[in-house]
Coordinates of C-alpha atoms in Angstrom, one line a residue:
X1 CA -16.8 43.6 -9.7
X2 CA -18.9 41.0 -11.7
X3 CA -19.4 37.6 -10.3
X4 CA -20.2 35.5 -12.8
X5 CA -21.6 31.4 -11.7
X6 CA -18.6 30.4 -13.9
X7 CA -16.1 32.4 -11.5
X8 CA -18.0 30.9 -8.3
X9 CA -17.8 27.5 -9.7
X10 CA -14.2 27.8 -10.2
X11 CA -13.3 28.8 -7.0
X12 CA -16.2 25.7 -5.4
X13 CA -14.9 23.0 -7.3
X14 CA -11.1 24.0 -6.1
X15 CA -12.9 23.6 -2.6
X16 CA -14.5 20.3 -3.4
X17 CA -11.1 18.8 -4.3
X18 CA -9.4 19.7 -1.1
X19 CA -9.2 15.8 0.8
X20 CA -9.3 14.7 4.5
X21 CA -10.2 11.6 5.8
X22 CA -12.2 11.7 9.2
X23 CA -12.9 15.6 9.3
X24 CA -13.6 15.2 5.6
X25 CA -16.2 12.8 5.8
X26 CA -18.4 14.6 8.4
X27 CA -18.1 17.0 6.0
X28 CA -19.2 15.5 3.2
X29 CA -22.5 13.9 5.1
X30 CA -23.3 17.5 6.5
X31 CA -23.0 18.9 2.7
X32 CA -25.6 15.7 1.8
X33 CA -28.0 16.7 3.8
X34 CA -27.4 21.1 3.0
X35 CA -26.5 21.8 6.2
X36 CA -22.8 22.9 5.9
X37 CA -21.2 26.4 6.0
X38 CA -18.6 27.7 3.4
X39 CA -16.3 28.8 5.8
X40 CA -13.8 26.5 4.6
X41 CA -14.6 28.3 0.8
X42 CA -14.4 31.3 1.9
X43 CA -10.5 31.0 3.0
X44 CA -9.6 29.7 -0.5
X45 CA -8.6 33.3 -1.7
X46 CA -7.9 36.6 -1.2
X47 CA -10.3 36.9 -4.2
X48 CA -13.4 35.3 -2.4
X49 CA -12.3 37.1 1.2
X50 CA -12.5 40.4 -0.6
X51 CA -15.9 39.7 -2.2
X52 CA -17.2 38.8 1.1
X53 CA -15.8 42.4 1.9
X54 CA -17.7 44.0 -0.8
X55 CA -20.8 42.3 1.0
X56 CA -21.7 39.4 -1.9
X57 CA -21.3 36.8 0.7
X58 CA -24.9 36.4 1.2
X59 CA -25.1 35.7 -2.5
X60 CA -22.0 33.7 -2.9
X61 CA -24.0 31.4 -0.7
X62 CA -26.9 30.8 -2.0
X63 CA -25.0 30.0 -5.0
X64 CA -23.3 27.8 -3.3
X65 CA -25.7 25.7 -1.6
X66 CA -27.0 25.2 -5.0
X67 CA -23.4 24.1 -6.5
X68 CA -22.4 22.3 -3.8
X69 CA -25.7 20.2 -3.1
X70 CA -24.8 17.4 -5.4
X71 CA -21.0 17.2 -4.5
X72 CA -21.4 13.5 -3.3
X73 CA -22.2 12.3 -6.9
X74 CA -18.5 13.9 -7.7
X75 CA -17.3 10.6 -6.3
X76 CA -15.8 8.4 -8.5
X77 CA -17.5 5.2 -10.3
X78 CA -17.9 2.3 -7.1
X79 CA -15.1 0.0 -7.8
X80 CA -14.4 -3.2 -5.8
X81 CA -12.4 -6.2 -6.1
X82 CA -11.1 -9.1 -3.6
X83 CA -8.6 -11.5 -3.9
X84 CA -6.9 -14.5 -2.5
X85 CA -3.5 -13.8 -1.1
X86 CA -2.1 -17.3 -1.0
X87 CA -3.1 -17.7 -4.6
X88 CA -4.0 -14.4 -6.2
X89 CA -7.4 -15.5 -7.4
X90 CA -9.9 -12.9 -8.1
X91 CA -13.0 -13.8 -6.0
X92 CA -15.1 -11.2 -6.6
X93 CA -14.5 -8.2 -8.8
X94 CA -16.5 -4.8 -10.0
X95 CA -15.3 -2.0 -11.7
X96 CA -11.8 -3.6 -11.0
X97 CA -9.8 -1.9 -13.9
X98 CA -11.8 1.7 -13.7
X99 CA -9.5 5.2 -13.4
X100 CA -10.2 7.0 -10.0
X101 CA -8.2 8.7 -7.7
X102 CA -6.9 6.8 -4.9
X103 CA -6.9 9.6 -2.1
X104 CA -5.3 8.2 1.2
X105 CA -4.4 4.4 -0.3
X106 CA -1.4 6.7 -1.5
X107 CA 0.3 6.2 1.8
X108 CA 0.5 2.6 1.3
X109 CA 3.1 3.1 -1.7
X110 CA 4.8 5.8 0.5
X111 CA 5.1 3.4 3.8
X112 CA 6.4 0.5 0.6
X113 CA 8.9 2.2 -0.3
X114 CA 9.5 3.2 3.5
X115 CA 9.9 0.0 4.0
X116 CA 12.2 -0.6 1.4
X117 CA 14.9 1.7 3.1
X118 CA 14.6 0.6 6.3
X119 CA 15.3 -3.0 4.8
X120 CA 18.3 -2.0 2.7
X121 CA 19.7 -0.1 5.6
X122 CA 19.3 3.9 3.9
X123 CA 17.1 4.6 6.8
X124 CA 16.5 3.6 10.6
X125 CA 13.4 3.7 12.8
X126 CA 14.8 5.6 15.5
X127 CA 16.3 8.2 13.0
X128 CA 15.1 11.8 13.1
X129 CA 14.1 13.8 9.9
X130 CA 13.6 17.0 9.7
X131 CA 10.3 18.7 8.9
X132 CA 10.0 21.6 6.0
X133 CA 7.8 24.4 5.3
X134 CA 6.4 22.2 2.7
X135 CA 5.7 19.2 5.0
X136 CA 4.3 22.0 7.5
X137 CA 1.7 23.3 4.7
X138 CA 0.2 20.5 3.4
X139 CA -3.7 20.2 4.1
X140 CA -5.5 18.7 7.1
X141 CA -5.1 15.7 8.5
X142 CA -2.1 15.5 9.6
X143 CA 0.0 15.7 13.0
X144 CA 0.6 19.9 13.0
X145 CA 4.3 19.3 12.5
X146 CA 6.5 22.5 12.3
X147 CA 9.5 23.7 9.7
X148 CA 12.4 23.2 11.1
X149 CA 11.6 20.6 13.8
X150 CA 12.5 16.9 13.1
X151 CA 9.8 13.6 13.1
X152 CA 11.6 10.3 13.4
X153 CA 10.8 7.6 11.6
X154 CA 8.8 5.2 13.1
X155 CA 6.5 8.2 14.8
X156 CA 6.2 9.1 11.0
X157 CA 4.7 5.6 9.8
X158 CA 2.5 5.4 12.9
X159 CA 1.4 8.7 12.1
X160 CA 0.5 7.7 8.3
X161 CA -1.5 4.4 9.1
X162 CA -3.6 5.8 12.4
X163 CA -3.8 9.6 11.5
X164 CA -3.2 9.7 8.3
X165 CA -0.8 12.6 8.6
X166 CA -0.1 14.4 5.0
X167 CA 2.5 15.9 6.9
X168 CA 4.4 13.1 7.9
X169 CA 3.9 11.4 4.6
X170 CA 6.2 14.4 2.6
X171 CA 9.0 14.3 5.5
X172 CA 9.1 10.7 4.3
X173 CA 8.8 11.5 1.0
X174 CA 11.8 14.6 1.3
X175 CA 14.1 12.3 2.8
X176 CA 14.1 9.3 0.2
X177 CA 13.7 11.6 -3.1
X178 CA 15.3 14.8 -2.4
X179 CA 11.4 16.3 -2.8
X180 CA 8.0 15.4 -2.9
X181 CA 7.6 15.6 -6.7
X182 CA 11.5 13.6 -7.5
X183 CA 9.5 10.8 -4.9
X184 CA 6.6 10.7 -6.8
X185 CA 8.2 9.7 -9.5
X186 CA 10.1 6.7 -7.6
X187 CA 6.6 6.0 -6.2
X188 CA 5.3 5.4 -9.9
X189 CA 8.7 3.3 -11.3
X190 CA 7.8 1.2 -8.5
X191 CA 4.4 1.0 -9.6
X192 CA 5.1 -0.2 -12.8
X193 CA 7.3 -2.9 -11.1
X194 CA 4.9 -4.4 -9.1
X195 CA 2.9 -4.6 -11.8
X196 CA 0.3 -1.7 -11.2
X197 CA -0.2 -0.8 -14.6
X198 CA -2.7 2.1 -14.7
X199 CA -1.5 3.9 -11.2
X200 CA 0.9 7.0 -11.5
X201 CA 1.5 9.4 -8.7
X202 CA 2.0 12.8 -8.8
X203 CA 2.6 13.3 -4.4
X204 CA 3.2 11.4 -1.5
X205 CA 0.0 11.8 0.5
X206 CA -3.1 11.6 -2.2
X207 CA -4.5 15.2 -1.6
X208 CA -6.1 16.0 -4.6
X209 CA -4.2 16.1 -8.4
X210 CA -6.4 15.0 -10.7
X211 CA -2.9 13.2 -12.7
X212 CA -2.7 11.1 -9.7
X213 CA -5.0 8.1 -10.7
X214 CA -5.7 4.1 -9.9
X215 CA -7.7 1.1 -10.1
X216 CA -9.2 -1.5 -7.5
X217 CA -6.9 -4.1 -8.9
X218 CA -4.0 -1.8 -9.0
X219 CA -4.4 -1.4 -5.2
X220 CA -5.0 -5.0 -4.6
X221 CA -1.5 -5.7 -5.9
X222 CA 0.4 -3.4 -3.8
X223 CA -1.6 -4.4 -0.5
X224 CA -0.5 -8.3 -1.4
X225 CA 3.0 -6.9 -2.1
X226 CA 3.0 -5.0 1.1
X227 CA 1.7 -8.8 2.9
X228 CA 5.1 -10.3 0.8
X229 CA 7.4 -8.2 0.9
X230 CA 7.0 -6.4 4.0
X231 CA 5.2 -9.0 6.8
X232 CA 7.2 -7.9 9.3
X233 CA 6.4 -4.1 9.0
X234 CA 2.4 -4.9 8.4
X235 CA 1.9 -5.8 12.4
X236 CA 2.1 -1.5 12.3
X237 CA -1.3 -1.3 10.2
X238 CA -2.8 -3.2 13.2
X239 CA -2.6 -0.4 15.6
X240 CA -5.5 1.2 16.9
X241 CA -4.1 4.6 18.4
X242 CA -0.9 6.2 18.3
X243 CA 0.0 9.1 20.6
X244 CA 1.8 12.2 19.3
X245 CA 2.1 15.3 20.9
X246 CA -0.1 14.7 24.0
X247 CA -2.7 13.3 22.2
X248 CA -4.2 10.1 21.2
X249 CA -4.6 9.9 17.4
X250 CA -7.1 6.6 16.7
X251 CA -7.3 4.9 13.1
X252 CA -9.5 6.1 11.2
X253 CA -9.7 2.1 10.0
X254 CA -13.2 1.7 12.4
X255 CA -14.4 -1.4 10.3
X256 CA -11.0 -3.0 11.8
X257 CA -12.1 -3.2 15.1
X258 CA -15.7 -5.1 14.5
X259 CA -14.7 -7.4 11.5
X260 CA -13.5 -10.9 12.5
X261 CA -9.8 -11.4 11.4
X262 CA -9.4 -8.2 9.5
X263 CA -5.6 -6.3 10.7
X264 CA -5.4 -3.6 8.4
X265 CA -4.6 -1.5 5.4
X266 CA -5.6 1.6 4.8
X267 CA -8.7 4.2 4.8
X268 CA -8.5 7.1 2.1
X269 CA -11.1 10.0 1.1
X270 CA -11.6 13.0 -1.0
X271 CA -14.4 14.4 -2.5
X272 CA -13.5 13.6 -6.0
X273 CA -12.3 9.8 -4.7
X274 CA -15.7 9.0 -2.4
X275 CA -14.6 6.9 0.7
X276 CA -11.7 3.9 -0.1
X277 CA -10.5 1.5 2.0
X278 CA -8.1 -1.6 1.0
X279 CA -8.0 -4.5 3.3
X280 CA -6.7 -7.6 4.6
X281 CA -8.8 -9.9 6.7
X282 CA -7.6 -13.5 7.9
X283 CA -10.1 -16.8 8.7
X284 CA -9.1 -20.0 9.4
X285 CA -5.7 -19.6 8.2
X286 CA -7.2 -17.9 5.0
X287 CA -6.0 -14.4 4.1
X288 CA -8.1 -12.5 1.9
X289 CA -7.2 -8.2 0.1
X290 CA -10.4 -6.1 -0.7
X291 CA -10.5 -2.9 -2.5
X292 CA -13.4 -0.8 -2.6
X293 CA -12.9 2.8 -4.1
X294 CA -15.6 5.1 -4.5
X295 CA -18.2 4.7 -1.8
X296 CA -20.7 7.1 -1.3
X297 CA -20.1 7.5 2.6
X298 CA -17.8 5.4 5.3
X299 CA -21.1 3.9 6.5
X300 CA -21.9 2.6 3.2
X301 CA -18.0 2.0 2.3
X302 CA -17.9 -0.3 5.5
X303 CA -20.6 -2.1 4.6
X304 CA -19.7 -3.2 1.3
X305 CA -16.4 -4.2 2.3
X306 CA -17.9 -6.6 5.1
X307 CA -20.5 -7.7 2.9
X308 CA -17.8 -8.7 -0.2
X309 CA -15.3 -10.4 2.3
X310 CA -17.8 -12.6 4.0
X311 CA -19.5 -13.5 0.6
X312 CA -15.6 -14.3 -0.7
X313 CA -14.7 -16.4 2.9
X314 CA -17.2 -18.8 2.1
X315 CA -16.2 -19.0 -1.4
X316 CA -13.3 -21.8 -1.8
X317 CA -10.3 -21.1 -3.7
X318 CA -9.6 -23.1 -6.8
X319 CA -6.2 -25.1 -6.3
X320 CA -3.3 -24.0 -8.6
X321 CA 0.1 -23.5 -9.0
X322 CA 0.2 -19.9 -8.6
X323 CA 3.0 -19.3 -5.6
X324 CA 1.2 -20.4 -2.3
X325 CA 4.2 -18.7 0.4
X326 CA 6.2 -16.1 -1.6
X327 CA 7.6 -14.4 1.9
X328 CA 9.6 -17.7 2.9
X329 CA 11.9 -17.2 6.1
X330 CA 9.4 -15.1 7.5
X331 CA 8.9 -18.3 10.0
X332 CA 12.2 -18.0 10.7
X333 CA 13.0 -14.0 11.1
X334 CA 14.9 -12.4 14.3
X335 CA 12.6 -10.9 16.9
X336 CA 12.7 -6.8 17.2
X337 CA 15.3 -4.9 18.6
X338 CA 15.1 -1.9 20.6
X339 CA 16.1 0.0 17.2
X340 CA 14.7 -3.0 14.5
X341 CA 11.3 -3.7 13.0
X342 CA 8.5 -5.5 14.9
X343 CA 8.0 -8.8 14.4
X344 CA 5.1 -9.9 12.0
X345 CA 2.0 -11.9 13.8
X346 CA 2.4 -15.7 14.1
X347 CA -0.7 -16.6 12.6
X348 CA 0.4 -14.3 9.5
X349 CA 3.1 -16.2 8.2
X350 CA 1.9 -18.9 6.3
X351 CA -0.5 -16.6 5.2
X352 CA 1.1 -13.5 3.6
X353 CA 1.5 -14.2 -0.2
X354 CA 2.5 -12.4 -3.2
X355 CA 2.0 -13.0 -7.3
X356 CA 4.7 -14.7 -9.2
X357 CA 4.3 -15.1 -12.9
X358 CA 3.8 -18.9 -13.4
X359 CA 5.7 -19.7 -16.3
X360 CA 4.5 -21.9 -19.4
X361 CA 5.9 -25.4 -18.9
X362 CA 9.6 -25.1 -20.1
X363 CA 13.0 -27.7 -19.9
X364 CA 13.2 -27.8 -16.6
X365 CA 16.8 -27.1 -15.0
X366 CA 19.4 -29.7 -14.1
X367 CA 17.7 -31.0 -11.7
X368 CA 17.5 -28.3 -8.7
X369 CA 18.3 -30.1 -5.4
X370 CA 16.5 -30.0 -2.0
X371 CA 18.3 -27.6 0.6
X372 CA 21.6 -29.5 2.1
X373 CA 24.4 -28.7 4.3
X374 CA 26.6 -27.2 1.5
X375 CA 24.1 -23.9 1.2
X376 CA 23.4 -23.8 4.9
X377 CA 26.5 -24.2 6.1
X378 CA 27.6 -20.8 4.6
X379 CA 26.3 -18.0 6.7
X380 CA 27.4 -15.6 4.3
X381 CA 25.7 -16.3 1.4
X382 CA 22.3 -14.4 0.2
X383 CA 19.8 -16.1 -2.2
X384 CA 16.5 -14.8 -4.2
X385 CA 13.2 -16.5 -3.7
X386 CA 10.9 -16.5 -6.8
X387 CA 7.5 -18.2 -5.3
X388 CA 6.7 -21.3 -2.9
X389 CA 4.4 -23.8 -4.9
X390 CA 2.3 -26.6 -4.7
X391 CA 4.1 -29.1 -6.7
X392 CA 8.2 -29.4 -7.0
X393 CA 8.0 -29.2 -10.7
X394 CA 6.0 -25.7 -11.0
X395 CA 9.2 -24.3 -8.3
X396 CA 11.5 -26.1 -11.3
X397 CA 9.7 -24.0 -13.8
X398 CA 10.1 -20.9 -12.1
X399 CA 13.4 -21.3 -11.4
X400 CA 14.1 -22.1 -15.0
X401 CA 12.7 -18.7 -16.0
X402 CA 14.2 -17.0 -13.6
X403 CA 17.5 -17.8 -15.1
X404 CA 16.5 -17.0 -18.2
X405 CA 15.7 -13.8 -17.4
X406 CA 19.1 -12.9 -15.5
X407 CA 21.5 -15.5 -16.8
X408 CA 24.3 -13.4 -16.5
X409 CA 23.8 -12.3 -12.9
X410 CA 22.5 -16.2 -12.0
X411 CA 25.8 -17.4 -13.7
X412 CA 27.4 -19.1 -10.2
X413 CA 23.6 -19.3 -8.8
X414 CA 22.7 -23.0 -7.5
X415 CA 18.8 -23.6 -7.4
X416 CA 17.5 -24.7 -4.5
X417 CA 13.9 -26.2 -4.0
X418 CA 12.5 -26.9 -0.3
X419 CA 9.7 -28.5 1.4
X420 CA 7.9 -26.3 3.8
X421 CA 4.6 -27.1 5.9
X422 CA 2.3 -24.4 5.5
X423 CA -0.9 -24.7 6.8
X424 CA -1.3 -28.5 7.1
X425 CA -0.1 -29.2 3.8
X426 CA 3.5 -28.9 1.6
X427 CA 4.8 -26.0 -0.4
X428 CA 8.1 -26.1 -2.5
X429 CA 10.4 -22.9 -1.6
X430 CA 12.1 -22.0 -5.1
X431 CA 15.2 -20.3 -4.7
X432 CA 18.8 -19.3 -6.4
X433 CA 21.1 -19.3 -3.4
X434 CA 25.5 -19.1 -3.4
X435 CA 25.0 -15.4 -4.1
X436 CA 26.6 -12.2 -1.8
X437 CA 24.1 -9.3 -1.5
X438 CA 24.5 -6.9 -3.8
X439 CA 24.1 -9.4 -6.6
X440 CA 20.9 -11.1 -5.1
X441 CA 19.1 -7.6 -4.7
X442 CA 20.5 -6.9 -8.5
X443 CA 18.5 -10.4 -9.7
X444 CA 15.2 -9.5 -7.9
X445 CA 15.7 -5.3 -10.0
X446 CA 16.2 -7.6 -13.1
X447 CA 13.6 -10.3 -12.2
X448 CA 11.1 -7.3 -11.8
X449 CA 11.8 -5.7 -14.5
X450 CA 10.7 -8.6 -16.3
X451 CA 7.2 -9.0 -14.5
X452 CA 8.0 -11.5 -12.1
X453 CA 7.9 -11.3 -8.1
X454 CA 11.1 -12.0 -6.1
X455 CA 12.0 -11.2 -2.4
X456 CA 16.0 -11.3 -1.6
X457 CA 16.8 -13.9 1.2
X458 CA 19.6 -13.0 3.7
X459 CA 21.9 -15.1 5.6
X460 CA 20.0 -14.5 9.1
X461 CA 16.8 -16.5 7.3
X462 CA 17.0 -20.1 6.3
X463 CA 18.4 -20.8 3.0

């Protein structure tokens, strides 16, 4: 049998694309410095077994000390971006808008849309799913999960944000879209509605697909979204262990437990990604997101992201009227239950934020009236929030567009704007409120649709 380099370098870079996070990053400092083995290679095919067999092996590795030596430079371009979540200001930015492969950060759109269900009632934390053979295959890491066992829910998001379990991540995945792939593509409608422009995903976990691409900015969007739309979940990103079969699984989120104020997101790695991490850090009341893709180790990744967030803390933020509270009610949320969702930190709330398109200066509304007895008297009734601002008349000219965007559905809608203290100084709630549920979540689909941020308010928070 001929081996040509061509065949060898095949069969290598199918190796190099396979993705774990802390067993994959020893990995990739051992093949830095030549030292690692190929036994991993080696059980890629039958193909490479059998030339081992034929006694080439002793060649297939010197050829592949010599193809492998560079692999760290396969990492994509260094990207990096931080922004303000109370006003979505860009503090610092690099790279922001370049294609690479987001790995591990993938999770965060799974546990989103997790989220989601659990919030509209199509899933429960206690509820048990069962495991397949395809959640039972996927690559390293993950929790060793067998086919034909069940994972409940909340043991499956604990095991995506400590462990980052691929396995876990397509028993999720299975249960909301039938399959992995029919989830993916929920994953990248979502995308698109959050405003992520140049992300699509192609499977629930990150391993490699070389389809499956991001940007920095892309990823700072969905970790502020995650902050607005789903503070009460995020208090789950701050764990530091989670134990699963008799063991203790830590997060692989290190830089969390020695940087001042920061509580999560997410880690991710592959070869072809270099080491990611998006995060959310919190100083005197000031709540910052950081992206950094495409670092060249988790020493160096680290780094950057402490050295980027401390340069953008003691940078102010310009005043605007971007939406300073977008997550209203938070403040005013019921505790956990045995079976509910854990209640978000107190000194998150005024903090989480989201973007809402600011409108151009438009007629404003008949006047929209402060909160009174009428609206809060009804118990029953659901609203839509479409940003908390600085000034009364920016929440008028949101709430003007809003209804221009879903006039129908807004029809028998009565705008609402509120005075909130948030952090020592006013913000104006703007909100549509008189509406029953299945036409409030209906307003925030169309309100999306349209490029603006909305969160649905029930009767259990203040209207």
């Amino acid at each position: 049998m001929n081996v040509t380099g061509q065949t060898v370098r095949s069969l290598l870079f199918a190796f190099a694309w396979r993705g774990r996070e802390t067993e994959g990053e020893q990995a990739t400092e051992r093949l830095a410095n030549g030292r690692s083995t190929l036994r991993s290679a080696f059980s890629i095919t039958p193909f490479v077994r059998g030339l081992c067999g034929r006694g080439l092996c002793g060649a297939l590795a010197v050829l592949a000390v010599t193809i492998l030596a560079p692999l760290p430079a396969l990492a994509a371009k260094y990207a990096a971006i931080v922004v303000d979540a109370r006003t979505g200001e860009v503090l610092h930015e690099e790279n922001a808008d370049t294609l690479t492969y987001p790995a591990s950060l993938t999770k965060m759109m799974t546990l989103y849309l997790t989220f989601d269900a659990l919030d509209e009632g199509r899933l429960r934390l206690d509820q048990a799913l069962p495991v397949s053979a395809w959640a039972e295959a996927q690559s390293p890491t993950k929790l060793g999960l067998r086919a034909g066992k069940t994972l409940r829910v909340e043991q499956a998001i604990l095991g995506l944000v400590t462990k980052s379990a691929n396995d876990a991540s397509v028993v999720l995945a299975e249960a909301l879209g039938g399959s992995e792939a029919k989830f993916a593509e929920m994953m990248t409608r979502k995308a698109r509605e959050l405003g992520m422009r140049n992300t699509v995903f192609r499977n629930s976990n990150g391993l490699p697909n070389m389809q499956q691409v991001t940007t920095a900015r892309d990823f700072s969007i969905l970790s502020r979204a995650m902050l607005s739309d789903h503070s009460r979940y995020y208090p789950y990103f701050s764990r530091r262990a989670f134990v699963y079969g008799g063991r203790s699984l830590n997060n692989h989120n290190r830089l969390m437990s020695r940087y001042e104020g920061m509580d999560g997101i997410k880690t991710g790695y592959t070869v072809a990604s270099g080491f990611n991490l998006a995060a959310s850090a919190v100083r005197d009341g000031r709540r910052l997101v950081a992206v950094v893709l495409g670092g060249k180790s988790a020493a160096s990744r680290d780094a950057r992201m402490e050295a980027i967030l401390d340069k953008a803390f003691d940078k102010p933020s310009r005043g605007s009227e971007a939406p300073v509270v977008a997550r209203a009610g938070d403040e005013d949320a019921p505790r956990a239950t045995a079976k509910g969702r854990p209640p978000a930190k107190p000194e998150t709330i005024a903090q989480l934020a989201s973007t809402v398109s600011t409108p151009a200066a438009v007629r404003p509304p008949a006047r929209a009236r402060d909160e009174d007895s009428d609206t809060k008297a009804d118990g029953s009734k659901w609203g839509v929030q479409v940003g908390a601002f600085s000034t009364r008349e920016a929440s008028n000219r949101a709430l003007t567009q809003a209804t221009k965007q879903a006039p129908f559905l807004l029809r028998a809608a009565k705008p609402a704007v509120t005075p909130v203290k948030a952090n020592g100084s006013t913000v104006y709630r703007a909100r549509m409120v008189g509406l029953d549920e299945r036409t409030a979540r209906k307003v925030c689909s169309e309100l999306t649709r349209n490029g603006h941020r909305c969160v649905t308010v029930s009767p259990n928070e203040k209207l």
